[in-house]
PDB file of C-alpha atoms in Angstrom:
ATOM      1  CA  UNK A  58      19.442   7.478-101.326  1.00 75.00           C
ATOM      2  CA  UNK A  59      19.153  10.917-100.466  1.00 81.00           C
ATOM      3  CA  UNK A  60      20.057  12.071 -97.758  1.00 93.00           C
ATOM      4  CA  UNK A  61      20.407  15.296 -95.069  1.00 96.00           C
ATOM      5  CA  UNK A  62      23.813  16.797 -95.199  1.00 97.00           C
ATOM      6  CA  UNK A  63      24.688  19.531 -92.792  1.00 98.00           C
ATOM      7  CA  UNK A  64      27.914  22.121 -92.635  1.00 96.00           C
ATOM      8  CA  UNK A  65      30.211  22.189 -91.371  1.00 96.00           C
ATOM      9  CA  UNK A  66      30.987  18.663 -89.545  1.00 96.00           C
ATOM     10  CA  UNK A  67      32.697  21.022 -86.363  1.00 97.00           C
ATOM     11  CA  UNK A  68      32.392  24.486 -85.753  1.00 97.00           C
ATOM     12  CA  UNK A  69      34.566  26.169 -83.192  1.00 98.00           C
ATOM     13  CA  UNK A  70      33.428  29.912 -81.935  1.00 97.00           C
ATOM     14  CA  UNK A  71      33.924  32.092 -78.924  1.00 97.00           C
ATOM     15  CA  UNK A  72      31.551  33.598 -76.824  1.00 97.00           C
ATOM     16  CA  UNK A  73      29.097  35.977 -77.912  1.00 97.00           C
ATOM     17  CA  UNK A  74      29.612  35.124 -81.833  1.00 97.00           C
ATOM     18  CA  UNK A  75      27.291  34.543 -84.236  1.00 98.00           C
ATOM     19  CA  UNK A  76      27.284  31.611 -85.846  1.00 98.00           C
ATOM     20  CA  UNK A  77      25.296  29.815 -89.017  1.00 97.00           C
ATOM     21  CA  UNK A  78      24.648  26.012 -88.899  1.00 98.00           C
ATOM     22  CA  UNK A  79      23.916  25.315 -92.185  1.00 97.00           C
ATOM     23  CA  UNK A  80      21.668  21.725 -93.602  1.00 97.00           C
ATOM     24  CA  UNK A  81      20.662  20.592 -97.140  1.00 97.00           C
ATOM     25  CA  UNK A  82      17.512  18.621 -96.491  1.00 96.00           C
ATOM     26  CA  UNK A  83      16.064  15.646 -99.289  1.00 93.00           C
ATOM     27  CA  UNK A  84      14.966  17.441-101.686  1.00 89.00           C
ATOM     28  CA  UNK A  85      10.857  17.650-102.593  1.00 88.00           C
ATOM     29  CA  UNK A  86      10.651  17.725 -98.046  1.00 91.00           C
ATOM     30  CA  UNK A  87       8.533  19.981 -96.864  1.00 91.00           C
ATOM     31  CA  UNK A  88       9.111  20.141 -93.224  1.00 93.00           C
ATOM     32  CA  UNK A  89      12.076  20.967 -91.598  1.00 95.00           C
ATOM     33  CA  UNK A  90      13.550  20.418 -88.056  1.00 97.00           C
ATOM     34  CA  UNK A  91      16.328  21.459 -85.841  1.00 98.00           C
ATOM     35  CA  UNK A  92      16.987  19.614 -82.577  1.00 98.00           C
ATOM     36  CA  UNK A  93      19.904  19.476 -80.578  1.00 97.00           C
ATOM     37  CA  UNK A  94      21.925  17.244 -78.014  1.00 97.00           C
ATOM     38  CA  UNK A  95      24.118  18.303 -75.394  1.00 96.00           C
ATOM     39  CA  UNK A  96      26.763  15.747 -74.449  1.00 94.00           C
ATOM     40  CA  UNK A  97      25.295  12.911 -72.773  1.00 91.00           C
ATOM     41  CA  UNK A  98      21.998  14.556 -71.988  1.00 93.00           C
ATOM     42  CA  UNK A  99      18.568  13.743 -74.812  1.00 93.00           C
ATOM     43  CA  UNK A 100      18.122  14.614 -78.255  1.00 95.00           C
ATOM     44  CA  UNK A 101      15.650  18.307 -77.821  1.00 96.00           C
ATOM     45  CA  UNK A 102      13.545  19.453 -80.463  1.00 96.00           C
ATOM     46  CA  UNK A 103      14.045  23.124 -81.144  1.00 97.00           C
ATOM     47  CA  UNK A 104      12.422  24.122 -83.918  1.00 97.00           C
ATOM     48  CA  UNK A 105      10.181  23.140 -86.871  1.00 95.00           C
ATOM     49  CA  UNK A 106       9.351  24.988 -90.417  1.00 95.00           C
ATOM     50  CA  UNK A 107       6.692  24.383 -93.182  1.00 92.00           C
ATOM     51  CA  UNK A 108       5.707  26.866 -95.658  1.00 90.00           C
ATOM     52  CA  UNK A 109       8.160  29.494 -94.916  1.00 91.00           C
ATOM     53  CA  UNK A 110       7.642  30.179 -91.318  1.00 94.00           C
ATOM     54  CA  UNK A 111       8.357  28.645 -87.870  1.00 95.00           C
ATOM     55  CA  UNK A 112       5.139  26.408 -87.123  1.00 93.00           C
ATOM     56  CA  UNK A 113       6.379  25.127 -83.519  1.00 94.00           C
ATOM     57  CA  UNK A 114       9.374  26.392 -81.311  1.00 95.00           C
ATOM     58  CA  UNK A 115      10.970  25.069 -78.015  1.00 95.00           C
ATOM     59  CA  UNK A 116      11.269  26.913 -74.721  1.00 95.00           C
ATOM     60  CA  UNK A 117      15.069  26.887 -75.987  1.00 95.00           C
ATOM     61  CA  UNK A 118      14.516  28.492 -78.851  1.00 96.00           C
ATOM     62  CA  UNK A 119      14.996  31.734 -78.003  1.00 94.00           C
ATOM     63  CA  UNK A 120      15.255  35.347 -79.459  1.00 95.00           C
ATOM     64  CA  UNK A 121      19.457  34.142 -80.083  1.00 96.00           C
ATOM     65  CA  UNK A 122      17.818  31.605 -82.050  1.00 97.00           C
ATOM     66  CA  UNK A 123      16.757  31.922 -85.825  1.00 97.00           C
ATOM     67  CA  UNK A 124      15.741  29.972 -89.033  1.00 97.00           C
ATOM     68  CA  UNK A 125      16.056  30.683 -92.834  1.00 95.00           C
ATOM     69  CA  UNK A 126      15.278  29.118 -95.939  1.00 93.00           C
ATOM     70  CA  UNK A 127      16.883  31.482 -97.901  1.00 86.00           C
ATOM     71  CA  UNK A 128      16.676  29.548-101.117  1.00 86.00           C
ATOM     72  CA  UNK A 129      15.026  26.232-101.969  1.00 78.00           C
ATOM     73  CA  UNK A 130      17.488  23.692-100.798  1.00 87.00           C
ATOM     74  CA  UNK A 131      19.324  25.241 -97.666  1.00 94.00           C
ATOM     75  CA  UNK A 132      17.947  25.350 -94.112  1.00 96.00           C
ATOM     76  CA  UNK A 133      19.976  27.479 -91.728  1.00 97.00           C
ATOM     77  CA  UNK A 134      19.884  27.948 -88.170  1.00 98.00           C
ATOM     78  CA  UNK A 135      21.268  31.005 -86.678  1.00 98.00           C
ATOM     79  CA  UNK A 136      22.969  31.950 -83.109  1.00 97.00           C
ATOM     80  CA  UNK A 137      23.311  35.597 -82.957  1.00 96.00           C
ATOM     81  CA  UNK A 138      25.416  35.404 -79.694  1.00 95.00           C
ATOM     82  CA  UNK A 139      26.912  32.379 -78.476  1.00 97.00           C
ATOM     83  CA  UNK A 140      27.235  31.267 -75.009  1.00 96.00           C
ATOM     84  CA  UNK A 141      28.878  28.380 -73.364  1.00 97.00           C
ATOM     85  CA  UNK A 142      25.766  26.396 -73.270  1.00 96.00           C
ATOM     86  CA  UNK A 143      25.754  26.577 -76.237  1.00 97.00           C
ATOM     87  CA  UNK A 144      27.951  24.035 -77.334  1.00 98.00           C
ATOM     88  CA  UNK A 145      26.089  20.716 -78.320  1.00 98.00           C
ATOM     89  CA  UNK A 146      25.478  18.617 -81.245  1.00 98.00           C
ATOM     90  CA  UNK A 147      23.269  20.222 -83.882  1.00 98.00           C
ATOM     91  CA  UNK A 148      20.801  18.001 -86.073  1.00 98.00           C
ATOM     92  CA  UNK A 149      19.047  19.340 -88.829  1.00 98.00           C
ATOM     93  CA  UNK A 150      15.679  16.861 -90.006  1.00 97.00           C
ATOM     94  CA  UNK A 151      13.476  16.780 -92.796  1.00 95.00           C
ATOM     95  CA  UNK A 152      10.194  15.468 -93.715  1.00 91.00           C
ATOM     96  CA  UNK A 153       7.717  15.106 -96.762  1.00 87.00           C
ATOM     97  CA  UNK A 154       4.575  14.826 -96.041  1.00 74.00           C
ATOM     98  CA  UNK A 155       3.492  12.091 -93.902  1.00 65.00           C
ATOM     99  CA  UNK A 156       6.732  10.021 -93.997  1.00 71.00           C
ATOM    100  CA  UNK A 157       9.361   9.625 -91.694  1.00 87.00           C
ATOM    101  CA  UNK A 158      11.989  12.529 -90.466  1.00 92.00           C
ATOM    102  CA  UNK A 159      15.068  11.869 -91.469  1.00 94.00           C
ATOM    103  CA  UNK A 160      18.364  13.404 -89.948  1.00 96.00           C
ATOM    104  CA  UNK A 161      20.899  14.738 -91.026  1.00 97.00           C
ATOM    105  CA  UNK A 162      25.008  13.618 -89.312  1.00 97.00           C
ATOM    106  CA  UNK A 163      25.008  17.152 -86.916  1.00 97.00           C
ATOM    107  CA  UNK A 164      27.072  19.842 -86.772  1.00 98.00           C
ATOM    108  CA  UNK A 165      29.182  20.149 -83.333  1.00 98.00           C
ATOM    109  CA  UNK A 166      29.524  23.392 -81.838  1.00 98.00           C
ATOM    110  CA  UNK A 167      31.825  24.355 -79.645  1.00 98.00           C
ATOM    111  CA  UNK A 168      31.783  27.820 -77.789  1.00 97.00           C
ATOM    112  CA  UNK A 169      34.935  28.749 -76.186  1.00 97.00           C
TER     113      UNK A 169
ATOM    114  CA  UNK B 177       2.295  13.133 -77.050  1.00 59.00           C
ATOM    115  CA  UNK B 178       2.009   9.749 -74.758  1.00 64.00           C
ATOM    116  CA  UNK B 179       5.232   9.538 -72.688  1.00 88.00           C
ATOM    117  CA  UNK B 180       6.932   6.390 -73.377  1.00 94.00           C
ATOM    118  CA  UNK B 181       9.527   3.972 -70.814  1.00 96.00           C
ATOM    119  CA  UNK B 182      12.391   1.730 -71.875  1.00 97.00           C
ATOM    120  CA  UNK B 183      14.842   0.338 -69.953  1.00 97.00           C
ATOM    121  CA  UNK B 184      18.160   2.009 -69.915  1.00 96.00           C
ATOM    122  CA  UNK B 185      20.355  -0.860 -71.071  1.00 97.00           C
ATOM    123  CA  UNK B 186      20.308  -3.922 -72.496  1.00 97.00           C
ATOM    124  CA  UNK B 187      22.944  -6.415 -73.673  1.00 96.00           C
ATOM    125  CA  UNK B 188      22.836  -8.812 -76.870  1.00 96.00           C
ATOM    126  CA  UNK B 189      25.435 -11.444 -77.757  1.00 97.00           C
ATOM    127  CA  UNK B 190      26.120 -11.052 -81.852  1.00 97.00           C
ATOM    128  CA  UNK B 191      23.770 -13.059 -84.106  1.00 96.00           C
ATOM    129  CA  UNK B 192      21.041 -13.681 -81.514  1.00 97.00           C
ATOM    130  CA  UNK B 193      17.904 -11.569 -81.525  1.00 97.00           C
ATOM    131  CA  UNK B 194      17.424  -8.639 -79.430  1.00 98.00           C
ATOM    132  CA  UNK B 195      14.037  -7.541 -78.288  1.00 98.00           C
ATOM    133  CA  UNK B 196      13.723  -4.403 -76.901  1.00 98.00           C
ATOM    134  CA  UNK B 197      10.815  -3.093 -75.143  1.00 98.00           C
ATOM    135  CA  UNK B 198       8.863  -0.149 -74.928  1.00 97.00           C
ATOM    136  CA  UNK B 199       5.436   0.578 -73.187  1.00 97.00           C
ATOM    137  CA  UNK B 200       3.029   3.518 -73.885  1.00 95.00           C
ATOM    138  CA  UNK B 201       0.238   3.110 -71.822  1.00 94.00           C
ATOM    139  CA  UNK B 202      -1.103   6.334 -72.420  1.00 91.00           C
ATOM    140  CA  UNK B 203      -1.061   6.155 -76.307  1.00 92.00           C
ATOM    141  CA  UNK B 204      -4.264   7.179 -77.975  1.00 88.00           C
ATOM    142  CA  UNK B 205      -5.889   5.986 -80.961  1.00 85.00           C
ATOM    143  CA  UNK B 206      -4.322   7.888 -83.985  1.00 86.00           C
ATOM    144  CA  UNK B 207      -0.756   7.861 -82.355  1.00 90.00           C
ATOM    145  CA  UNK B 208       2.251   6.074 -84.435  1.00 91.00           C
ATOM    146  CA  UNK B 209       4.888   4.268 -82.691  1.00 94.00           C
ATOM    147  CA  UNK B 210       8.203   4.773 -83.957  1.00 94.00           C
ATOM    148  CA  UNK B 211      11.829   3.411 -83.558  1.00 96.00           C
ATOM    149  CA  UNK B 212      14.954   5.341 -84.169  1.00 97.00           C
ATOM    150  CA  UNK B 213      18.203   4.789 -83.010  1.00 97.00           C
ATOM    151  CA  UNK B 214      21.586   6.464 -82.652  1.00 97.00           C
ATOM    152  CA  UNK B 215      25.030   5.550 -82.717  1.00 95.00           C
ATOM    153  CA  UNK B 216      27.622   6.853 -81.362  1.00 89.00           C
ATOM    154  CA  UNK B 217      27.052  10.797 -81.784  1.00 84.00           C
ATOM    155  CA  UNK B 218      25.815  10.192 -84.889  1.00 93.00           C
ATOM    156  CA  UNK B 219      22.163  11.507 -86.109  1.00 96.00           C
ATOM    157  CA  UNK B 220      19.201   9.571 -85.039  1.00 96.00           C
ATOM    158  CA  UNK B 221      18.246   6.927 -87.474  1.00 95.00           C
ATOM    159  CA  UNK B 222      15.128   5.985 -88.848  1.00 94.00           C
ATOM    160  CA  UNK B 223      14.220   2.242 -88.016  1.00 96.00           C
ATOM    161  CA  UNK B 224      10.500   1.717 -88.253  1.00 95.00           C
ATOM    162  CA  UNK B 225       6.800   2.522 -87.103  1.00 93.00           C
ATOM    163  CA  UNK B 226       3.593   1.118 -86.693  1.00 93.00           C
ATOM    164  CA  UNK B 227      -0.328   1.655 -85.932  1.00 92.00           C
ATOM    165  CA  UNK B 228      -1.791  -1.472 -84.668  1.00 91.00           C
ATOM    166  CA  UNK B 229      -0.654  -3.957 -86.795  1.00 89.00           C
ATOM    167  CA  UNK B 230       2.961  -5.995 -86.595  1.00 93.00           C
ATOM    168  CA  UNK B 231       5.428  -4.476 -89.565  1.00 95.00           C
ATOM    169  CA  UNK B 232       8.719  -5.736 -90.697  1.00 96.00           C
ATOM    170  CA  UNK B 233      11.344  -4.061 -93.021  1.00 95.00           C
ATOM    171  CA  UNK B 234      14.931  -5.307 -93.758  1.00 94.00           C
ATOM    172  CA  UNK B 235      16.128  -3.648 -90.742  1.00 94.00           C
ATOM    173  CA  UNK B 236      13.914  -5.046 -88.056  1.00 97.00           C
ATOM    174  CA  UNK B 237      10.202  -6.218 -87.101  1.00 98.00           C
ATOM    175  CA  UNK B 238       7.717  -4.350 -84.839  1.00 98.00           C
ATOM    176  CA  UNK B 239       5.433  -5.978 -82.337  1.00 97.00           C
ATOM    177  CA  UNK B 240       2.606  -4.039 -81.055  1.00 96.00           C
ATOM    178  CA  UNK B 241       0.234  -5.732 -78.344  1.00 96.00           C
ATOM    179  CA  UNK B 242      -3.588  -5.956 -78.964  1.00 94.00           C
ATOM    180  CA  UNK B 243      -4.551  -2.978 -76.286  1.00 94.00           C
ATOM    181  CA  UNK B 244      -1.416  -0.657 -77.994  1.00 94.00           C
ATOM    182  CA  UNK B 245       0.066  -0.643 -74.256  1.00 95.00           C
ATOM    183  CA  UNK B 246       3.266  -1.591 -75.510  1.00 96.00           C
ATOM    184  CA  UNK B 247       5.662  -2.903 -78.053  1.00 97.00           C
ATOM    185  CA  UNK B 248       9.094  -4.693 -78.811  1.00 98.00           C
ATOM    186  CA  UNK B 249      11.303  -4.077 -81.476  1.00 98.00           C
ATOM    187  CA  UNK B 250      12.858  -7.280 -82.556  1.00 98.00           C
ATOM    188  CA  UNK B 251      16.280  -7.061 -84.380  1.00 97.00           C
ATOM    189  CA  UNK B 252      16.360 -10.569 -85.397  1.00 96.00           C
ATOM    190  CA  UNK B 253      20.263 -11.141 -86.043  1.00 95.00           C
ATOM    191  CA  UNK B 254      21.820  -8.585 -83.542  1.00 96.00           C
ATOM    192  CA  UNK B 255      25.481  -7.643 -84.792  1.00 97.00           C
ATOM    193  CA  UNK B 256      28.161  -5.336 -83.628  1.00 97.00           C
ATOM    194  CA  UNK B 257      27.047  -2.685 -85.746  1.00 95.00           C
ATOM    195  CA  UNK B 258      23.697  -2.818 -84.060  1.00 97.00           C
ATOM    196  CA  UNK B 259      25.555  -1.325 -80.789  1.00 97.00           C
ATOM    197  CA  UNK B 260      23.424   2.255 -80.195  1.00 97.00           C
ATOM    198  CA  UNK B 261      20.641   3.837 -78.278  1.00 97.00           C
ATOM    199  CA  UNK B 262      17.242   3.412 -79.321  1.00 98.00           C
ATOM    200  CA  UNK B 263      14.266   5.312 -79.041  1.00 97.00           C
ATOM    201  CA  UNK B 264      10.955   4.523 -78.771  1.00 97.00           C
ATOM    202  CA  UNK B 265       9.037   7.564 -79.749  1.00 95.00           C
ATOM    203  CA  UNK B 266       4.581   7.993 -80.002  1.00 93.00           C
ATOM    204  CA  UNK B 267       3.743  10.626 -82.073  1.00 87.00           C
ATOM    205  CA  UNK B 268       0.698  11.960 -84.022  1.00 78.00           C
ATOM    206  CA  UNK B 269      -0.470  10.115 -87.219  1.00 65.00           C
ATOM    207  CA  UNK B 270       1.016  12.946 -89.795  1.00 65.00           C
ATOM    208  CA  UNK B 271       4.408  13.140 -87.513  1.00 68.00           C
ATOM    209  CA  UNK B 272       5.163  16.267 -89.024  1.00 78.00           C
ATOM    210  CA  UNK B 273       5.692  17.398 -85.338  1.00 82.00           C
ATOM    211  CA  UNK B 274       8.463  16.955 -83.278  1.00 89.00           C
ATOM    212  CA  UNK B 275       9.647  14.095 -81.998  1.00 92.00           C
ATOM    213  CA  UNK B 276      10.161  13.589 -78.132  1.00 92.00           C
ATOM    214  CA  UNK B 277      13.181  11.723 -76.819  1.00 94.00           C
ATOM    215  CA  UNK B 278      13.936  10.356 -73.833  1.00 92.00           C
ATOM    216  CA  UNK B 279      16.767   8.557 -72.863  1.00 93.00           C
ATOM    217  CA  UNK B 280      16.634   5.541 -74.559  1.00 96.00           C
ATOM    218  CA  UNK B 281      17.742   1.754 -74.266  1.00 97.00           C
ATOM    219  CA  UNK B 282      21.701   1.457 -75.053  1.00 97.00           C
ATOM    220  CA  UNK B 283      21.846  -1.882 -76.771  1.00 98.00           C
ATOM    221  CA  UNK B 284      25.407  -3.416 -76.067  1.00 98.00           C
ATOM    222  CA  UNK B 285      26.104  -6.125 -79.057  1.00 97.00           C
ATOM    223  CA  UNK B 286      28.754  -8.379 -77.839  1.00 96.00           C
ATOM    224  CA  UNK B 287      30.719 -10.981 -79.430  1.00 95.00           C
TER     225      UNK B 287
END
C-alpha cells in the first residue's frame, strides 16, 4: 500500500540554524500539507500546497517558513532560522482529489 | 468548519466494542465527519468518514444521527493496539482544506 514517507525521522539543530524537512507524498496525489504537533499539544495545520503554490497557510507559517516541491516527488518544509519553540513533530500529508489526507510518520525536530 | 466536542478519555476492555462519541451540532449540510487516530506520536491515521449514512469498513463503523449533530465511532472488537487518541473532525466535502484537530479522546484498551 502506498504511503507518505518523511526524512529524517529525527533532526537536532542549533537555534538560528536552517533546517529542511523532506517528504515524499503518495505518487499521483495533488494536494500537500504540513502540520506540526508540539509535545503534549494538538496537531496544528501549517500550510497547504496545490498546483505549485500555497493554497492556505496558518498564522504559525510566518516568513521563517517556506515550502517547495523541487521535483515531481519531494515536498519540503524549510525553517530559515530555527527557534526553541519550533521544536515539535512535523507531519506531512497528501491527498489525491476528494479522497482523504494521508499522513507520514513525522519528523521530530529538536532545537537546542 | 464546524467545531466538535469529544470526551477527553475512555476505557474499554480488550475484545469488547469501543464506542466513541462526538458532538458536532453546528455541522452544515455539505460537511463530512472524519475520524482519525494517533497512536503515541505517530502520524494521524485515517479511519473512516461519512456524510449522513452509516458507514463501515475493515477498521470501524460510523453511526451518524439523523439530524447529523452527533456521531459514534465503533471499534467492534477492541485490541490493545487500538489504544490511541481518536479525533473526530468535520470538514467540507472536498476535504482539500486543512484538518482542524481538537484534543480528541484518549482510548485506553485494557486487558
